[in-house]
mmCIF file of C-alpha atoms and ligand atoms in Angstrom:
data_model
loop_
_atom_site.group_PDB
_atom_site.id
_atom_site.type_symbol
_atom_site.label_atom_id
_atom_site.label_comp_id
_atom_site.label_asym_id
_atom_site.label_seq_id
_atom_site.Cartn_x
_atom_site.Cartn_y
_atom_site.Cartn_z
ATOM 1 C CA MET A 34 116.437 33.128 95.219
ATOM 2 C CA PRO A 35 114.952 36.252 96.789
ATOM 3 C CA VAL A 36 117.536 38.646 98.168
ATOM 4 C CA ARG A 37 117.053 40.675 101.345
ATOM 5 C CA MET A 38 119.062 43.296 103.161
ATOM 6 C CA CYS A 39 120.601 42.771 106.571
ATOM 7 C CA VAL A 40 119.456 45.634 108.831
ATOM 8 C CA VAL A 41 122.823 45.735 110.592
ATOM 9 C CA CYS A 42 125.475 45.734 107.834
ATOM 10 C CA ARG A 43 123.084 46.548 104.976
ATOM 11 C CA GLY A 44 124.677 43.781 102.973
ATOM 12 C CA ARG A 45 122.495 41.787 100.598
ATOM 13 C CA PHE A 46 122.024 38.082 101.146
ATOM 14 C CA GLU A 47 119.852 35.276 99.925
ATOM 15 C CA LYS A 48 116.851 34.878 102.217
ATOM 16 C CA ALA A 49 118.022 31.471 103.439
ATOM 17 C CA GLU A 50 121.197 33.001 104.876
ATOM 18 C CA LEU A 51 119.325 35.470 107.050
ATOM 19 C CA SER A 52 117.441 35.241 110.313
ATOM 20 C CA ARG A 53 114.091 37.002 110.242
ATOM 21 C CA VAL A 54 113.084 38.862 113.375
ATOM 22 C CA ILE A 55 109.505 39.952 113.813
ATOM 23 C CA CYS A 56 107.386 41.926 116.209
ATOM 24 C CA GLY A 57 104.486 39.624 117.014
ATOM 25 C CA GLY A 58 100.886 40.665 117.569
ATOM 26 C CA ASP A 59 101.542 40.346 121.278
ATOM 27 C CA GLY A 60 104.305 42.939 120.953
ATOM 28 C CA GLU A 61 107.004 40.368 121.519
ATOM 29 C CA ILE A 62 110.126 40.621 119.373
ATOM 30 C CA ARG A 63 111.310 37.188 118.366
ATOM 31 C CA LEU A 64 112.795 35.026 115.662
ATOM 32 C CA ASP A 65 110.337 34.129 112.920
ATOM 33 C CA LYS A 66 111.070 30.457 112.402
ATOM 34 C CA THR A 67 108.435 29.891 109.739
ATOM 35 C CA GLY A 68 109.361 32.922 107.626
ATOM 36 C CA LYS A 69 105.675 33.427 107.019
ATOM 37 C CA ALA A 70 104.574 35.901 109.653
ATOM 38 C CA GLN A 71 102.555 38.654 108.041
ATOM 39 C CA CYS A 72 104.006 41.497 110.025
ATOM 40 C CA ARG A 73 106.943 43.799 109.926
ATOM 41 C CA GLY A 74 110.194 41.869 109.831
ATOM 42 C CA ALA A 75 113.881 42.625 110.022
ATOM 43 C CA TYR A 76 116.539 40.425 108.493
ATOM 44 C CA ILE A 77 119.901 39.876 110.170
ATOM 45 C CA CYS A 78 122.779 37.950 108.591
ATOM 46 C CA GLY A 79 124.773 35.351 110.507
ATOM 47 C CA GLU A 80 127.772 37.643 110.799
ATOM 48 C CA CYS A 81 125.711 40.387 112.417
ATOM 49 C CA LEU A 82 123.726 38.358 114.957
ATOM 50 C CA GLY A 83 126.453 38.974 117.524
ATOM 51 C CA THR A 84 126.803 42.708 116.887
ATOM 52 C CA ALA A 85 123.136 43.608 116.447
ATOM 53 C CA GLN A 86 122.688 44.443 120.121
ATOM 54 C CA LYS A 87 125.698 46.748 120.299
ATOM 55 C CA LYS A 88 124.445 48.576 117.225
ATOM 56 C CA ARG A 89 120.878 48.748 118.555
ATOM 57 C CA ALA A 90 119.676 47.360 115.246
ATOM 58 C CA LEU A 91 116.302 46.150 116.495
ATOM 59 C CA GLU A 92 115.640 49.392 118.366
ATOM 60 C CA ARG A 93 116.005 51.241 115.065
ATOM 61 C CA VAL A 94 113.755 48.865 113.170
ATOM 62 C CA PHE A 95 110.971 48.505 115.716
ATOM 63 C CA LYS A 96 111.346 51.984 117.238
ATOM 64 C CA ARG A 97 111.181 50.777 120.810
ATOM 65 C CA ARG A 98 113.355 49.583 123.630
ATOM 66 C CA VAL A 99 114.647 46.035 123.198
ATOM 67 C CA GLU A 100 115.855 44.180 126.281
ATOM 68 C CA PRO A 101 119.234 42.389 126.164
ATOM 69 C CA GLU A 102 117.377 39.123 126.841
ATOM 70 C CA VAL A 103 115.512 39.554 123.569
ATOM 71 C CA TYR A 104 118.762 39.728 121.614
ATOM 72 C CA GLU A 105 120.166 36.768 123.531
ATOM 73 C CA ARG A 106 117.093 34.670 122.817
ATOM 74 C CA ILE A 107 117.133 35.512 119.123
ATOM 75 C CA ILE A 108 120.808 34.516 118.839
ATOM 76 C CA ARG A 109 120.133 31.282 120.721
ATOM 77 C CA GLU A 110 117.154 30.398 118.545
ATOM 78 C CA ALA A 111 119.011 31.273 115.342
ATOM 79 C CA GLU A 112 121.842 28.949 116.317
ATOM 80 C CA GLU A 113 119.402 26.124 116.971
ATOM 81 C CA ASN A 114 117.945 26.414 113.473
HETATM 82 ZN ZN1 ZN B 259 124.798 41.745 108.360
#
């Protein structure tokens, strides 16, 4: 199994345990449900989904402002998976 690093806690997890967040071609930051998007991605582990916003994890990765709604949507979509 490939191992990836969570951008929030920097812990290492198997890919299947992580949610992959991408910045789409349209500039939208969202959950990558297919895991196949060919763009920059950030992995977040289940434990860190809830704290990512407080730690501004996606701001650091994508170097831009990330609205609270974006974090909320990512958490919601990750829980649906
Ligand atoms: Zn984590």
